[in-house]
Amino acid sequence: MDKYMKKQILLCLLGCLVAGVVRATEVPQVANVMARQITSLNGAWNYIVDVQEEGYYDYRMNPTRWGFFVNAKPQRPEDLIEYDFDKAPTMQVPGDWNTQDDRLFFYEGTVWYKRSFEWHRNGDHRTLLYFGAVNYEAHVYVNGKLAGHHVGGFTPFNYDVTDLLREGENFVILKVDNKRRAENVPTLIFDWWNYGGITRDVLLVDVEPVYIENYRLQLESLEGRRLSFSVRLNRPEAGQQVTLNIPELKLKKTVTTGPDGTATIFMKAKPQLWSPDNPKLYQVVIQRGTETLRDEVGFRTIEARGKQLLLNGKPIFLKGISIHEEKANGGGRANSTADAHTLLSWAKELGCNYVRLAHYPHNEYAVREAERMGIMVWSEIPVYWTIAWTDAGTYANAERQLTDMISRDQNRANVIIWSIANETPHSAQRDEFLSRLARHARSLDSTRLISIAMEVTSASNYKNRLQDNMSEYVDVVSFNQYIGWYRDVNDASKMEWEIPYDKPVIVSEMGGGAKYGLHGDKNQRWTEEFQENLYRENLAMLDKIDGLAGLSPWILKDFRSPRRVLNGIQDYYNRKGVFSDRGEKKKAFYVLQEWYRTK
Ligand code: GCU
């Protein structure tokens, strides 16, 4: 056995020894990540499309230790390495692969990503590797070692990778797989494009060994204007001093953590209240030792009282529109403040004070931009259509997404409703699954409203009746109805509604399709006149609903869907937008805008 082989085996043994001890740990998502010491890993990443997961399994379909995550390079001329990231093309991160590589427009499967970066130790500080979102399943490797595995395409996750890093050049490799599976959340079928990839920011976050993991600051009640501030450290460290400072309110308080590493304080204050007309945000500084987190926080109360929705104690009507997280002009997954501003400005033109961010948590930039623009938000997890109700893994996944959605956006004053599902078929298993989620959401946040997008899919003798066992678990009863499109065309004026619950009512979806620029008789499907008439008739009908407190028609703009295949009309777009994908206003836009003027 020659000396080279001996060296190889030695290296391998050494590798195994080292592999044995150094590893990463998944840690709860760090809140307000952009306010931390961060290094962005956004930009061009090399990628390898791996249809048969050659980089993960051997030819016996067993996971291999010599997968692409090793980033191996030939050491000798005869060495056989059949991949090379550094010779592979690049694409932008954050971003989906479908709109960056024409070969991947319809692709659902595995793509490997690689990015090299410099790192230098900062004393006893820890380094977290943070992802805003990766759709759908991510295996994350740092310097060839597994840092972690995550499922769910729309919420943040992060790992403490300090022990995997080395001085100087490092590399991170991801196996990203967006294949649809029955047990996933969402499940096998959904009416939006399954954009795959590293769809949101990737950051290195430098934190002290003990750091502020999350905090919550809000107005507890209008009476006496009581604010509450609670903070949680990453470790159960007692005696840690955390100072909250809101200069504009001349409010500066220090709390001391208890043995569980948390602390809570209540204080009196007279903040201006956040509302669509006055989206007032306060500069907030949270300090612990040398750690400083800055944020912008608004204060408001939201409640349901009988059939009324009260914002800051006053009745409010939610003039809304539903939105998918998709850039305009065929640009794929939206992932920036600018993307959000474009879509939200269109909603503002409509006269909206509220948006339903469907059907999954949108990126944090969008939620914060809506907050600055005075737009209230319904935020939802993708428990969509027929989920695997009895699968424990599916429930854990859904609950995890709910937890992550709430812990990321719990300080956003404009987020008023957490939605835990959309159009789910009635069954005892479904009720069990959703009622658990509703209880979980309430245990995490009792200050916001819980809802579900229910359905009214038929009327007997023009009588529409909402009946859903889940109505007892929600604060607002919301339902989708498609009179004039999927049913009862031109019958809206004859319809009656019975919603036997003493709760505010939101019509979370209504609408119909139209191809922008296609004109004709109002009874001609796909024409703007058909959609315009549908809106006119529906809005007049909705005015008759007792307790109607809000509306979010389906949808702001045409969006991509693999379920929409009608050539010449849909061409893989759902055409129910009141705007085309290019931002052109359809006739229905003006009908809705006018109706909101009256509200
Ligand atoms: C459903 C569903 C949407 C879908 C819409 C439609 O109600 O919630 O996701 O796009 O209908 O059929 O256009």
XYZ file of C-alpha atoms and ligand atoms in Angstrom:
612
model
C 0.000 0.000 0.000
C 1.701 3.188 -1.158
C 2.245 6.194 1.030
C -0.479 8.175 -0.744
C -3.130 5.573 0.122
C -1.896 5.505 3.734
C -2.298 9.335 3.796
C -5.797 9.081 2.341
C -6.907 6.558 4.937
C -5.272 8.622 7.662
C -7.138 11.714 6.404
C -10.369 9.800 6.282
C -9.910 8.437 9.804
C -9.049 11.919 10.938
C -12.123 13.147 9.096
C -14.307 10.634 10.892
C -12.761 11.548 14.227
C -13.348 15.236 13.607
C -16.800 14.574 12.150
C -17.641 12.824 15.358
C -17.391 16.001 17.475
C -18.061 19.123 15.428
C -21.683 19.747 14.506
C -24.211 22.501 14.190
C -27.441 22.942 16.100
C -30.753 24.309 14.930
C -31.720 27.197 17.226
C -35.057 29.034 17.400
C -35.276 31.733 14.737
C -33.717 34.983 15.809
C -36.237 37.808 15.664
C -35.604 41.103 13.859
C -32.589 39.598 12.126
C -31.874 42.680 10.008
C -31.115 44.640 13.204
C -28.302 42.266 14.144
C -24.604 41.990 13.199
C -25.151 40.351 9.830
C -23.127 39.412 6.767
C -25.254 38.804 3.680
C -24.572 35.710 1.591
C -27.032 36.920 -1.037
C -25.807 37.118 -4.594
C -24.625 34.629 -7.207
C -24.589 31.001 -6.087
C -23.400 28.094 -8.221
C -26.065 25.509 -8.845
C -26.332 21.951 -10.129
C -29.651 20.500 -11.248
C -29.803 16.931 -9.894
C -32.953 15.245 -11.186
C -32.106 11.790 -9.816
C -30.368 13.063 -6.656
C -27.086 11.584 -7.787
C -25.470 13.952 -5.322
C -27.296 12.475 -2.344
C -27.954 8.770 -2.943
C -25.724 5.967 -4.240
C -27.040 3.724 -7.009
C -28.698 1.558 -4.374
C -30.648 4.618 -3.215
C -28.779 4.746 0.090
C -27.689 8.219 1.214
C -23.994 8.469 0.376
C -21.274 10.088 2.467
C -19.551 11.249 -0.716
C -22.389 13.393 -1.933
C -22.127 16.759 -3.623
C -22.139 18.384 -0.162
C -18.523 17.306 0.241
C -17.562 19.624 -2.630
C -14.792 17.168 -3.529
C -12.029 18.089 -5.966
C -9.811 15.616 -7.842
C -6.521 15.259 -5.939
C -4.765 13.178 -8.607
C -5.209 13.100 -12.393
C -6.983 9.760 -12.306
C -9.413 10.792 -9.543
C -13.090 10.537 -10.606
C -15.206 13.443 -9.378
C -18.296 13.897 -11.581
C -19.412 17.324 -10.435
C -17.737 20.682 -9.968
C -19.660 23.592 -8.474
C -17.023 26.063 -9.556
C -17.634 25.175 -13.186
C -21.418 25.236 -12.696
C -23.655 28.177 -13.720
C -24.830 30.684 -11.149
C -28.190 32.120 -10.228
C -29.255 34.877 -7.878
C -30.095 34.202 -4.239
C -32.658 35.130 -3.035
C -34.684 34.037 -5.997
C -36.587 31.103 -7.474
C -34.973 28.863 -10.095
C -38.092 28.760 -12.294
C -37.659 32.315 -13.609
C -33.880 32.302 -13.705
C -33.250 29.224 -15.877
C -35.733 28.481 -18.673
C -34.949 24.764 -18.381
C -36.343 24.904 -14.807
C -39.616 26.748 -15.475
C -41.722 23.682 -14.646
C -38.998 21.890 -12.675
C -39.834 20.185 -9.409
C -36.977 18.275 -7.879
C -33.525 18.775 -6.413
C -31.124 21.597 -7.142
C -27.803 21.935 -5.310
C -26.496 25.389 -4.418
C -22.974 26.353 -3.360
C -21.498 29.596 -2.058
C -18.034 30.265 -0.672
C -17.443 32.983 1.930
C -14.793 34.383 4.240
C -15.190 33.992 8.010
C -13.066 35.025 10.962
C -13.717 34.158 14.588
C -14.937 37.031 16.755
C -13.836 36.102 20.250
C -16.384 33.852 21.962
C -19.176 34.984 19.665
C -21.370 32.443 17.854
C -22.263 32.495 14.162
C -25.777 31.639 13.043
C -26.561 30.721 9.444
C -30.025 32.236 8.763
C -32.435 31.549 5.889
C -35.500 33.762 5.328
C -37.062 30.803 3.508
C -36.138 27.902 1.216
C -38.815 26.110 -0.839
C -39.513 23.366 0.125
C -37.022 20.935 1.737
C -33.456 22.048 2.551
C -30.431 20.004 3.584
C -27.820 22.533 4.683
C -24.102 21.720 4.767
C -21.184 23.855 5.912
C -17.699 22.804 4.833
C -19.080 19.389 3.927
C -20.813 18.814 7.289
C -24.576 18.647 7.746
C -25.750 21.768 9.594
C -29.417 20.842 9.443
C -32.561 19.818 7.586
C -35.703 21.951 7.192
C -39.105 21.548 5.557
C -41.610 24.288 4.769
C -41.090 26.920 2.105
C -42.202 30.183 3.704
C -40.720 30.661 7.188
C -37.240 31.438 8.548
C -34.837 28.983 10.144
C -31.257 29.181 11.409
C -28.420 27.049 12.701
C -25.512 27.787 15.029
C -22.681 26.745 12.687
C -19.778 28.187 14.656
C -18.158 24.805 15.245
C -18.299 23.941 11.538
C -16.510 27.106 10.456
C -12.782 27.669 9.974
C -10.672 30.781 9.636
C -10.651 32.128 6.089
C -12.456 30.433 3.207
C -15.583 28.420 3.963
C -18.395 27.076 1.838
C -22.075 26.393 2.318
C -23.940 23.890 0.169
C -27.685 23.311 0.068
C -29.698 20.490 -1.392
C -33.054 22.128 -2.184
C -35.989 19.938 -3.189
C -39.432 21.329 -4.031
C -41.047 18.063 -4.958
C -44.704 17.965 -3.826
C -45.767 15.190 -1.421
C -49.113 14.266 0.124
C -47.802 14.673 3.670
C -46.320 18.112 3.002
C -47.783 21.534 3.960
C -49.008 22.522 1.421
C -49.915 19.114 0.051
C -49.839 17.732 -3.525
C -52.045 20.289 -5.259
C -52.296 24.056 -4.876
C -53.304 26.871 -7.196
C -49.997 28.750 -7.290
C -46.611 28.248 -8.919
C -44.304 25.957 -6.969
C -41.360 28.338 -7.137
C -38.327 26.398 -5.979
C -35.075 27.561 -4.495
C -33.481 29.750 -1.860
C -36.243 32.287 -2.146
C -35.302 34.704 0.651
C -32.186 36.172 2.283
C -29.241 34.118 3.499
C -27.315 35.723 6.332
C -24.471 35.024 8.734
C -25.516 36.446 12.085
C -22.837 37.238 14.671
C -24.213 36.877 18.204
C -22.741 36.784 21.691
C -22.896 33.436 23.531
C -25.975 34.814 25.300
C -28.204 36.929 23.069
C -31.753 38.284 22.829
C -33.555 35.604 20.822
C -36.956 37.279 20.652
C -39.076 39.955 22.302
C -42.592 41.297 22.228
C -43.657 44.904 22.683
C -47.280 45.920 22.419
C -50.233 47.861 23.726
C -52.047 45.571 26.146
C -55.208 47.611 26.486
C -56.633 50.989 25.539
C -57.830 51.620 29.088
C -54.897 53.087 30.952
C -52.727 52.701 27.807
C -50.669 49.814 29.292
C -47.688 48.649 27.273
C -46.114 45.248 27.810
C -42.561 44.271 26.991
C -41.298 40.725 27.236
C -37.901 39.422 26.232
C -36.436 35.938 25.844
C -32.736 35.102 25.767
C -31.349 32.153 23.855
C -30.353 30.568 27.155
C -31.972 30.254 30.624
C -29.697 32.929 32.060
C -30.919 34.710 35.194
C -29.869 38.194 36.188
C -29.353 39.537 32.674
C -30.302 43.223 32.410
C -32.234 44.243 29.291
C -33.130 47.889 28.705
C -36.044 49.034 26.581
C -35.781 52.600 25.313
C -38.483 54.459 23.358
C -37.000 57.970 23.184
C -40.061 59.619 21.633
C -42.185 58.403 24.553
C -39.449 59.298 27.068
C -39.729 55.716 28.184
C -36.676 53.822 29.409
C -37.065 50.668 31.476
C -34.698 47.919 32.522
C -35.822 44.381 33.219
C -33.851 41.518 34.737
C -34.233 38.008 33.383
C -35.388 35.171 35.579
C -33.948 31.635 35.717
C -35.667 30.763 32.419
C -33.945 33.625 30.634
C -37.111 35.662 30.187
C -38.520 38.860 31.653
C -41.742 40.833 31.287
C -42.697 44.331 32.337
C -45.831 46.446 32.051
C -45.632 50.211 31.831
C -47.958 53.152 31.336
C -47.524 55.239 28.193
C -49.568 57.431 25.853
C -48.408 56.445 22.393
C -50.129 57.621 19.255
C -52.060 54.629 17.996
C -51.119 52.870 14.757
C -53.920 52.903 12.187
C -54.225 52.981 8.375
C -54.763 56.752 8.536
C -51.848 57.225 10.931
C -49.365 54.318 10.613
C -47.296 55.692 13.473
C -44.172 53.686 14.271
C -41.833 54.414 17.213
C -38.070 53.978 17.125
C -37.287 51.377 19.769
C -33.877 50.424 21.165
C -33.405 47.192 23.124
C -30.057 46.745 24.834
C -28.335 44.014 26.819
C -24.677 44.639 27.543
C -23.030 45.395 24.216
C -25.922 43.886 22.241
C -28.250 46.510 20.697
C -31.392 45.826 18.662
C -33.263 48.681 16.951
C -36.811 48.294 15.723
C -39.844 50.276 14.587
C -42.961 49.376 16.546
C -46.548 50.598 16.377
C -49.147 50.353 19.106
C -52.802 49.479 18.526
C -55.525 47.165 19.762
C -57.653 44.884 17.576
C -60.697 43.007 18.806
C -63.938 41.415 17.762
C -67.012 42.550 19.692
C -70.161 40.811 18.515
C -70.224 41.243 14.752
C -67.985 44.301 14.874
C -64.253 44.541 14.281
C -62.708 47.225 16.459
C -59.337 48.801 15.738
C -58.255 50.965 18.690
C -61.766 50.561 20.042
C -63.446 51.936 16.913
C -65.418 49.937 14.322
C -63.403 49.351 11.157
C -64.234 47.837 7.770
C -61.422 45.875 6.117
C -61.217 47.118 2.529
C -58.984 44.422 1.252
C -57.562 42.408 -1.594
C -55.817 39.039 -1.644
C -52.197 38.925 -2.811
C -49.773 36.172 -3.773
C -46.039 36.728 -3.084
C -45.161 37.119 -6.736
C -43.310 39.933 -8.477
C -45.138 41.777 -11.211
C -44.223 41.294 -14.873
C -43.647 37.551 -14.611
C -40.773 38.063 -12.217
C -41.224 35.055 -9.969
C -41.165 34.950 -6.152
C -41.177 38.404 -4.595
C -38.555 38.900 -1.897
C -37.810 42.566 -1.354
C -39.242 45.828 -0.042
C -39.370 47.148 -3.601
C -41.386 44.114 -4.786
C -43.787 44.580 -1.905
C -44.088 48.315 -2.443
C -45.185 47.806 -6.034
C -47.942 45.360 -5.107
C -49.059 47.303 -2.026
C -49.195 50.566 -3.992
C -51.602 48.876 -6.424
C -53.699 47.830 -3.419
C -53.611 51.406 -2.162
C -54.849 52.623 -5.552
C -57.807 50.317 -5.067
C -58.542 52.103 -1.801
C -57.401 49.217 0.422
C -56.545 49.505 4.112
C -56.017 45.730 4.403
C -54.511 42.807 2.467
C -54.829 39.051 2.760
C -51.319 37.637 2.224
C -52.273 34.271 0.699
C -51.763 31.344 1.349
C -48.456 31.273 3.190
C -46.377 33.735 5.288
C -44.979 36.322 2.907
C -41.481 37.727 3.381
C -40.784 40.056 6.302
C -40.053 42.980 3.976
C -43.625 42.825 2.690
C -45.186 42.765 6.152
C -43.012 45.670 7.348
C -43.659 47.702 4.171
C -47.408 47.210 4.637
C -46.999 48.428 8.231
C -45.242 51.592 7.049
C -47.933 52.117 4.377
C -50.784 51.763 6.897
C -52.087 48.459 5.537
C -53.489 45.840 7.913
C -52.539 42.210 7.235
C -54.118 38.758 7.327
C -51.205 36.265 7.509
C -51.738 32.553 6.809
C -49.998 29.190 6.884
C -50.412 26.896 3.830
C -52.819 24.385 5.377
C -54.565 24.439 2.017
C -57.271 22.123 0.656
C -56.930 18.418 1.619
C -54.006 18.085 3.994
C -52.959 14.711 5.496
C -55.013 15.329 8.638
C -54.069 12.162 10.479
C -50.322 12.305 9.760
C -48.480 13.344 12.957
C -45.556 14.642 10.897
C -47.892 16.821 8.867
C -49.422 18.278 12.031
C -45.962 18.967 13.537
C -44.932 20.653 10.297
C -48.066 22.843 10.223
C -47.674 23.762 13.888
C -44.020 24.602 13.342
C -44.912 26.918 10.439
C -47.554 28.584 12.631
C -45.061 29.074 15.466
C -42.444 30.513 13.106
C -44.940 32.855 11.418
C -46.074 34.271 14.778
C -42.612 34.579 16.323
C -41.311 36.423 13.250
C -44.161 38.984 12.978
C -45.532 39.275 16.532
C -44.308 42.870 16.819
C -45.977 44.083 13.633
C -48.900 46.345 14.577
C -50.478 45.916 11.147
C -50.784 42.131 11.460
C -54.296 41.706 12.874
C -55.334 38.168 11.843
C -53.556 34.812 11.949
C -55.189 32.369 9.531
C -54.533 28.686 10.044
C -56.169 27.188 6.924
C -57.869 27.698 3.554
C -60.775 25.761 1.995
C -60.354 22.547 3.968
C -62.903 19.729 3.596
C -65.095 19.023 6.622
C -64.274 15.940 8.702
C -63.659 15.029 12.314
C -59.942 14.554 11.543
C -59.806 18.012 9.980
C -61.603 19.574 12.933
C -59.208 17.873 15.343
C -56.177 19.089 13.369
C -57.392 22.674 12.959
C -58.761 23.102 16.477
C -55.332 22.079 17.820
C -53.708 24.677 15.569
C -56.184 27.337 16.694
C -55.454 26.602 20.340
C -51.733 26.675 19.621
C -51.989 30.056 17.893
C -53.967 31.484 20.793
C -51.411 30.137 23.297
C -48.667 31.981 21.401
C -50.588 35.210 20.815
C -53.868 36.070 22.523
C -53.829 39.668 21.269
C -54.648 38.989 17.607
C -57.659 37.460 15.880
C -57.664 33.872 14.683
C -59.453 32.896 11.509
C -59.776 30.289 8.769
C -60.875 30.761 5.164
C -63.978 28.560 5.159
C -66.195 27.921 2.138
C -69.784 28.361 1.001
C -69.885 26.380 -2.188
C -73.626 26.026 -2.816
C -77.023 27.523 -2.062
C -80.292 25.675 -1.838
C -82.998 27.809 -3.283
C -80.667 30.861 -3.262
C -80.151 30.486 0.489
C -76.433 30.449 1.310
C -75.694 29.176 4.785
C -72.252 29.095 6.395
C -71.953 26.093 8.642
C -68.548 25.056 9.965
C -67.596 23.379 13.248
C -64.435 25.466 13.289
C -66.453 28.662 13.774
C -66.254 28.164 17.532
C -62.447 28.296 17.441
C -62.101 31.479 15.418
C -62.644 35.143 16.305
C -63.696 36.125 12.808
C -65.736 33.879 10.530
C -64.325 34.128 7.028
C -65.364 32.320 3.914
C -64.613 32.114 0.221
C -67.510 32.234 -2.223
C -67.466 32.317 -6.030
C -71.008 33.248 -7.026
C -70.930 34.350 -10.640
C -67.851 32.266 -11.506
C -67.826 28.690 -10.225
C -71.573 28.810 -9.571
C -74.838 30.702 -9.968
C -73.769 33.054 -12.738
C -75.915 36.215 -12.755
C -77.821 35.029 -9.649
C -76.055 37.158 -7.041
C -79.017 39.518 -6.736
C -81.281 36.604 -5.721
C -78.949 35.317 -3.022
C -79.631 35.365 0.702
C -77.063 34.731 3.381
C -77.332 33.032 6.763
C -74.229 33.206 8.954
C -75.424 31.939 12.337
C -72.476 33.197 14.382
C -72.249 36.327 16.533
C -68.838 37.175 15.102
C -67.520 39.600 12.484
C -67.736 38.235 8.950
C -64.994 38.523 6.335
C -65.485 37.371 2.744
C -61.927 36.175 2.263
C -62.362 35.405 -1.456
C -64.764 36.271 -4.290
C -64.135 37.013 -7.931
C -63.773 35.746 -11.462
C -61.301 35.682 -14.321
C -60.759 38.080 -17.193
C -58.017 38.393 -19.770
C -56.850 41.999 -19.779
C -57.837 43.684 -23.017
C -60.394 41.041 -23.957
C -63.718 42.799 -24.413
C -67.230 41.621 -25.244
C -70.670 40.987 -23.847
C -71.003 40.806 -20.053
C -72.101 37.201 -20.390
C -68.978 36.289 -22.337
C -66.502 34.493 -20.058
C -63.000 35.887 -19.816
C -64.003 39.348 -21.004
C -63.379 42.334 -18.762
C -67.093 43.068 -18.991
C -67.947 39.651 -17.517
C -65.613 40.225 -14.564
C -66.852 43.829 -14.142
C -70.450 42.661 -14.010
C -69.579 39.844 -11.599
C -67.988 42.371 -9.243
C -70.914 44.758 -9.500
C -73.427 42.020 -8.707
C -71.327 40.437 -5.952
C -70.620 43.699 -4.141
C -74.303 44.605 -4.147
C -75.029 41.137 -2.727
C -72.346 41.397 -0.048
C -73.810 44.686 1.143
C -76.779 42.606 2.360
C -74.668 40.361 4.605
C -75.307 41.134 8.276
C -72.031 41.609 10.134
C -69.853 41.965 7.045
C -66.675 43.523 8.448
C -64.283 42.970 5.598
C -63.530 41.687 2.147
C -60.430 40.466 0.266
C -61.412 39.651 -3.321
C -59.398 37.075 -5.222
C -57.034 38.675 -6.293
C -54.844 41.785 -6.806
C -53.067 40.652 -9.977
C -53.023 37.674 -12.330
C -50.570 35.108 -10.962
C -48.913 31.967 -12.257
C -50.512 28.601 -11.618
C -49.765 25.209 -13.168
C -53.525 24.472 -12.870
C -54.461 27.166 -15.400
C -53.788 25.752 -18.835
C -56.346 27.373 -21.158
C -54.285 28.469 -24.119
C -54.690 32.000 -25.325
C -56.441 33.010 -22.115
C -54.740 31.577 -19.044
C -51.383 30.306 -20.378
C -50.462 29.185 -16.856
C -51.863 32.303 -15.236
C -54.851 32.493 -12.919
C -56.622 35.468 -14.501
C -58.716 36.562 -11.509
C -56.596 39.636 -10.928
C -58.247 43.071 -11.030
C -54.832 44.007 -12.399
C -53.039 42.082 -15.123
C -49.603 40.739 -14.217
C -48.185 43.885 -15.806
C -50.239 46.189 -13.579
C -52.880 47.052 -16.168
C -56.221 47.820 -14.555
C -59.179 45.695 -15.652
C -62.713 47.171 -15.607
C -63.501 45.349 -12.354
C -60.775 47.430 -10.682
C -62.911 50.549 -10.969
C -66.042 48.809 -9.650
C -64.181 47.665 -6.522
C -62.411 51.022 -6.118
C -65.762 52.811 -6.245
C -67.291 50.415 -3.703
C -64.417 50.992 -1.298
C -64.919 54.738 -1.687
C -68.379 54.223 -0.168
C -67.085 52.191 2.765
C -59.717 29.138 -4.233
C -58.372 29.170 -3.586
C -57.386 29.989 -4.345
C -57.606 29.788 -5.839
C -58.972 30.331 -6.155
C -59.319 30.158 -7.624
O -60.623 29.698 -3.543
O -58.361 29.532 -2.245
O -56.102 29.595 -3.975
O -56.634 30.413 -6.591
O -59.946 29.631 -5.459
O -59.980 29.189 -7.924
O -58.927 30.985 -8.425
